mmCIF file with all atom_site columns, C-alpha atoms in Angstrom:
data_model
loop_
_atom_site.group_PDB
_atom_site.id
_atom_site.type_symbol
_atom_site.label_atom_id
_atom_site.label_alt_id
_atom_site.label_comp_id
_atom_site.label_asym_id
_atom_site.label_entity_id
_atom_site.label_seq_id
_atom_site.pdbx_PDB_ins_code
_atom_site.Cartn_x
_atom_site.Cartn_y
_atom_site.Cartn_z
_atom_site.occupancy
_atom_site.B_iso_or_equiv
_atom_site.pdbx_formal_charge
_atom_site.auth_seq_id
_atom_site.auth_comp_id
_atom_site.auth_asym_id
_atom_site.auth_atom_id
_atom_site.pdbx_PDB_model_num
ATOM 1  C CA . MET A 1 1  ? -67.426 121.909 -78.816  1.00 61.00 ? 37  MET A CA 1
ATOM 2  C CA . ALA A 1 2  ? -64.190 120.127 -79.426  1.00 77.00 ? 38  ALA A CA 1
ATOM 3  C CA . ASP A 1 3  ? -63.211 118.794 -82.885  1.00 86.00 ? 39  ASP A CA 1
ATOM 4  C CA . VAL A 1 4  ? -62.169 115.254 -83.612  1.00 89.00 ? 40  VAL A CA 1
ATOM 5  C CA . LYS A 1 5  ? -60.060 113.865 -86.380  1.00 91.00 ? 41  LYS A CA 1
ATOM 6  C CA . VAL A 1 6  ? -61.624 110.998 -88.405  1.00 92.00 ? 42  VAL A CA 1
ATOM 7  C CA . LYS A 1 7  ? -60.392 108.980 -91.345  1.00 93.00 ? 43  LYS A CA 1
ATOM 8  C CA . THR A 1 8  ? -62.670 108.916 -94.394  1.00 93.00 ? 44  THR A CA 1
ATOM 9  C CA . LEU A 1 9  ? -63.723 105.558 -95.881  1.00 93.00 ? 45  LEU A CA 1
ATOM 10 C CA . LYS A 1 10 ? -65.318 107.086 -99.004  1.00 92.00 ? 46  LYS A CA 1
ATOM 11 C CA . GLY A 1 11 ? -65.031 110.402 -100.816 1.00 92.00 ? 47  GLY A CA 1
ATOM 12 C CA . PHE A 1 12 ? -67.796 112.888 -100.118 1.00 92.00 ? 48  PHE A CA 1
ATOM 13 C CA . ASN A 1 13 ? -68.692 116.581 -100.051 1.00 92.00 ? 49  ASN A CA 1
ATOM 14 C CA . ASN A 1 14 ? -67.958 117.711 -96.450  1.00 88.00 ? 50  ASN A CA 1
ATOM 15 C CA . GLN A 1 15 ? -69.868 121.034 -96.059  1.00 86.00 ? 51  GLN A CA 1
ATOM 16 C CA . GLY A 1 16 ? -68.684 122.461 -99.343  1.00 90.00 ? 52  GLY A CA 1
ATOM 17 C CA . VAL A 1 17 ? -65.168 120.855 -99.409  1.00 91.00 ? 53  VAL A CA 1
ATOM 18 C CA . TYR A 1 18 ? -64.518 117.519 -101.034 1.00 94.00 ? 54  TYR A CA 1
ATOM 19 C CA . ALA A 1 19 ? -62.951 114.962 -98.665  1.00 92.00 ? 55  ALA A CA 1
ATOM 20 C CA . LYS A 1 20 ? -60.993 112.264 -100.459 1.00 93.00 ? 56  LYS A CA 1
ATOM 21 C CA . ARG A 1 21 ? -61.160 108.625 -99.523  1.00 93.00 ? 57  ARG A CA 1
ATOM 22 C CA . GLY A 1 22 ? -58.406 107.743 -96.940  1.00 93.00 ? 58  GLY A CA 1
ATOM 23 C CA . SER A 1 23 ? -57.779 111.359 -95.862  1.00 93.00 ? 59  SER A CA 1
ATOM 24 C CA . THR A 1 24 ? -58.072 112.642 -92.309  1.00 93.00 ? 60  THR A CA 1
ATOM 25 C CA . ILE A 1 25 ? -60.521 115.481 -91.562  1.00 92.00 ? 61  ILE A CA 1
ATOM 26 C CA . SER A 1 26 ? -61.361 117.461 -88.476  1.00 91.00 ? 62  SER A CA 1
ATOM 27 C CA . VAL A 1 27 ? -65.058 117.769 -87.651  1.00 91.00 ? 63  VAL A CA 1
ATOM 28 C CA . SER A 1 28 ? -67.312 118.272 -84.604  1.00 90.00 ? 64  SER A CA 1
ATOM 29 C CA . VAL A 1 29 ? -68.264 115.285 -82.500  1.00 89.00 ? 65  VAL A CA 1
ATOM 30 C CA . GLU A 1 30 ? -71.868 115.468 -83.610  1.00 90.00 ? 66  GLU A CA 1
ATOM 31 C CA . ARG A 1 31 ? -70.846 115.603 -87.337  1.00 91.00 ? 67  ARG A CA 1
ATOM 32 C CA . ALA A 1 32 ? -68.382 112.724 -86.859  1.00 91.00 ? 68  ALA A CA 1
ATOM 33 C CA . LYS A 1 33 ? -71.212 110.543 -85.457  1.00 91.00 ? 69  LYS A CA 1
ATOM 34 C CA . GLU A 1 34 ? -73.495 111.556 -88.319  1.00 92.00 ? 70  GLU A CA 1
ATOM 35 C CA . LEU A 1 35 ? -70.856 110.687 -90.913  1.00 92.00 ? 71  LEU A CA 1
ATOM 36 C CA . ALA A 1 36 ? -70.078 107.391 -89.216  1.00 92.00 ? 72  ALA A CA 1
ATOM 37 C CA . LEU A 1 37 ? -73.765 106.390 -89.337  1.00 93.00 ? 73  LEU A CA 1
ATOM 38 C CA . LEU A 1 38 ? -73.712 107.118 -93.055  1.00 92.00 ? 74  LEU A CA 1
ATOM 39 C CA . GLY A 1 39 ? -70.619 104.869 -93.501  1.00 92.00 ? 75  GLY A CA 1
ATOM 40 C CA . LEU A 1 40 ? -68.435 107.726 -94.771  1.00 92.00 ? 76  LEU A CA 1
ATOM 41 C CA . VAL A 1 41 ? -65.868 107.836 -91.935  1.00 92.00 ? 77  VAL A CA 1
ATOM 42 C CA . GLU A 1 42 ? -64.453 105.426 -89.341  1.00 90.00 ? 78  GLU A CA 1
ATOM 43 C CA . GLU A 1 43 ? -66.215 105.367 -85.979  1.00 85.00 ? 79  GLU A CA 1
ATOM 44 C CA . PRO A 1 44 ? -64.913 108.448 -84.012  1.00 76.00 ? 80  PRO A CA 1
ATOM 45 C CA . LYS A 1 45 ? -62.841 107.704 -80.953  1.00 71.00 ? 81  LYS A CA 1
ATOM 46 C CA . VAL A 1 46 ? -64.099 110.189 -78.372  1.00 60.00 ? 82  VAL A CA 1
ATOM 47 C CA . GLU A 1 47 ? -62.516 109.937 -74.874  1.00 62.00 ? 83  GLU A CA 1
ATOM 48 C CA . LYS A 1 48 ? -64.638 111.257 -72.047  1.00 61.00 ? 84  LYS A CA 1
ATOM 49 C CA . ALA A 1 49 ? -63.139 112.776 -68.982  1.00 56.00 ? 85  ALA A CA 1
ATOM 50 C CA . LYS A 1 50 ? -62.849 110.150 -66.308  1.00 61.00 ? 86  LYS A CA 1
ATOM 51 C CA . ALA A 1 51 ? -64.258 110.995 -62.914  1.00 62.00 ? 87  ALA A CA 1
ATOM 52 C CA . GLU A 1 52 ? -62.084 110.311 -59.984  1.00 65.00 ? 88  GLU A CA 1
ATOM 53 C CA . SER A 1 53 ? -63.086 107.192 -58.033  1.00 65.00 ? 89  SER A CA 1
ATOM 54 C CA . GLN A 1 54 ? -65.162 108.089 -54.935  1.00 71.00 ? 90  GLN A CA 1
ATOM 55 C CA . ASN A 1 55 ? -64.584 104.836 -53.042  1.00 70.00 ? 91  ASN A CA 1
ATOM 56 C CA . LYS A 1 56 ? -61.013 105.522 -51.841  1.00 72.00 ? 92  LYS A CA 1
ATOM 57 C CA . GLN A 1 57 ? -60.113 105.732 -48.181  1.00 76.00 ? 93  GLN A CA 1
ATOM 58 C CA . ALA A 1 58 ? -59.697 109.309 -47.012  1.00 74.00 ? 94  ALA A CA 1
ATOM 59 C CA . SER A 1 59 ? -56.183 110.358 -45.940  1.00 77.00 ? 95  SER A CA 1
ATOM 60 C CA . LYS A 1 60 ? -55.415 110.534 -42.285  1.00 77.00 ? 96  LYS A CA 1
ATOM 61 C CA . PRO A 1 61 ? -55.598 114.024 -40.814  1.00 74.00 ? 97  PRO A CA 1
ATOM 62 C CA . ALA A 1 62 ? -52.217 115.671 -40.014  1.00 79.00 ? 98  ALA A CA 1
ATOM 63 C CA . ASN A 1 63 ? -53.480 117.159 -36.686  1.00 78.00 ? 99  ASN A CA 1
ATOM 64 C CA . LYS A 1 64 ? -54.398 113.865 -35.120  1.00 69.00 ? 100 LYS A CA 1
ATOM 65 C CA . ALA A 1 65 ? -53.048 113.325 -31.533  1.00 72.00 ? 101 ALA A CA 1
ATOM 66 C CA . ALA A 1 66 ? -50.311 110.790 -31.067  1.00 70.00 ? 102 ALA A CA 1
ATOM 67 C CA . ALA A 1 67 ? -51.273 107.343 -29.632  1.00 71.00 ? 103 ALA A CA 1
ATOM 68 C CA . LYS A 1 68 ? -50.874 106.995 -25.917  1.00 74.00 ? 104 LYS A CA 1
ATOM 69 C CA . PRO A 1 69 ? -48.835 104.056 -24.561  1.00 74.00 ? 105 PRO A CA 1
ATOM 70 C CA . ALA A 1 70 ? -50.955 101.211 -23.128  1.00 71.00 ? 106 ALA A CA 1
ATOM 71 C CA . GLU A 1 71 ? -50.980 100.928 -19.303  1.00 74.00 ? 107 GLU A CA 1
ATOM 72 C CA . LYS A 1 72 ? -49.331 97.822  -17.878  1.00 70.00 ? 108 LYS A CA 1
ATOM 73 C CA . LYS A 1 73 ? -51.161 95.591  -15.394  1.00 72.00 ? 109 LYS A CA 1
ATOM 74 C CA . PRO A 1 74 ? -49.258 94.950  -12.127  1.00 72.00 ? 110 PRO A CA 1
ATOM 75 C CA . ASN A 1 75 ? -47.851 91.469  -11.755  1.00 72.00 ? 111 ASN A CA 1
ATOM 76 C CA . GLU A 1 76 ? -49.352 89.354  -9.061   1.00 60.00 ? 112 GLU A CA 1
#
């Protein structure tokens, strides 16, 4: 799991290492959410991978036949 960097709001013991108030620490996403719920760090900013939009028009095929010229009607 990827780690995120969060800024501490209060000093606390972070798994055996003291994290000072105002410092930036690197923790897992789950740990960051847990610390945020306790009010010890700022809310983590986790960016999810954006899925490509599926509602776009498909590109035109390269092997499509050329358009035929329209037939002209004889003049009367």
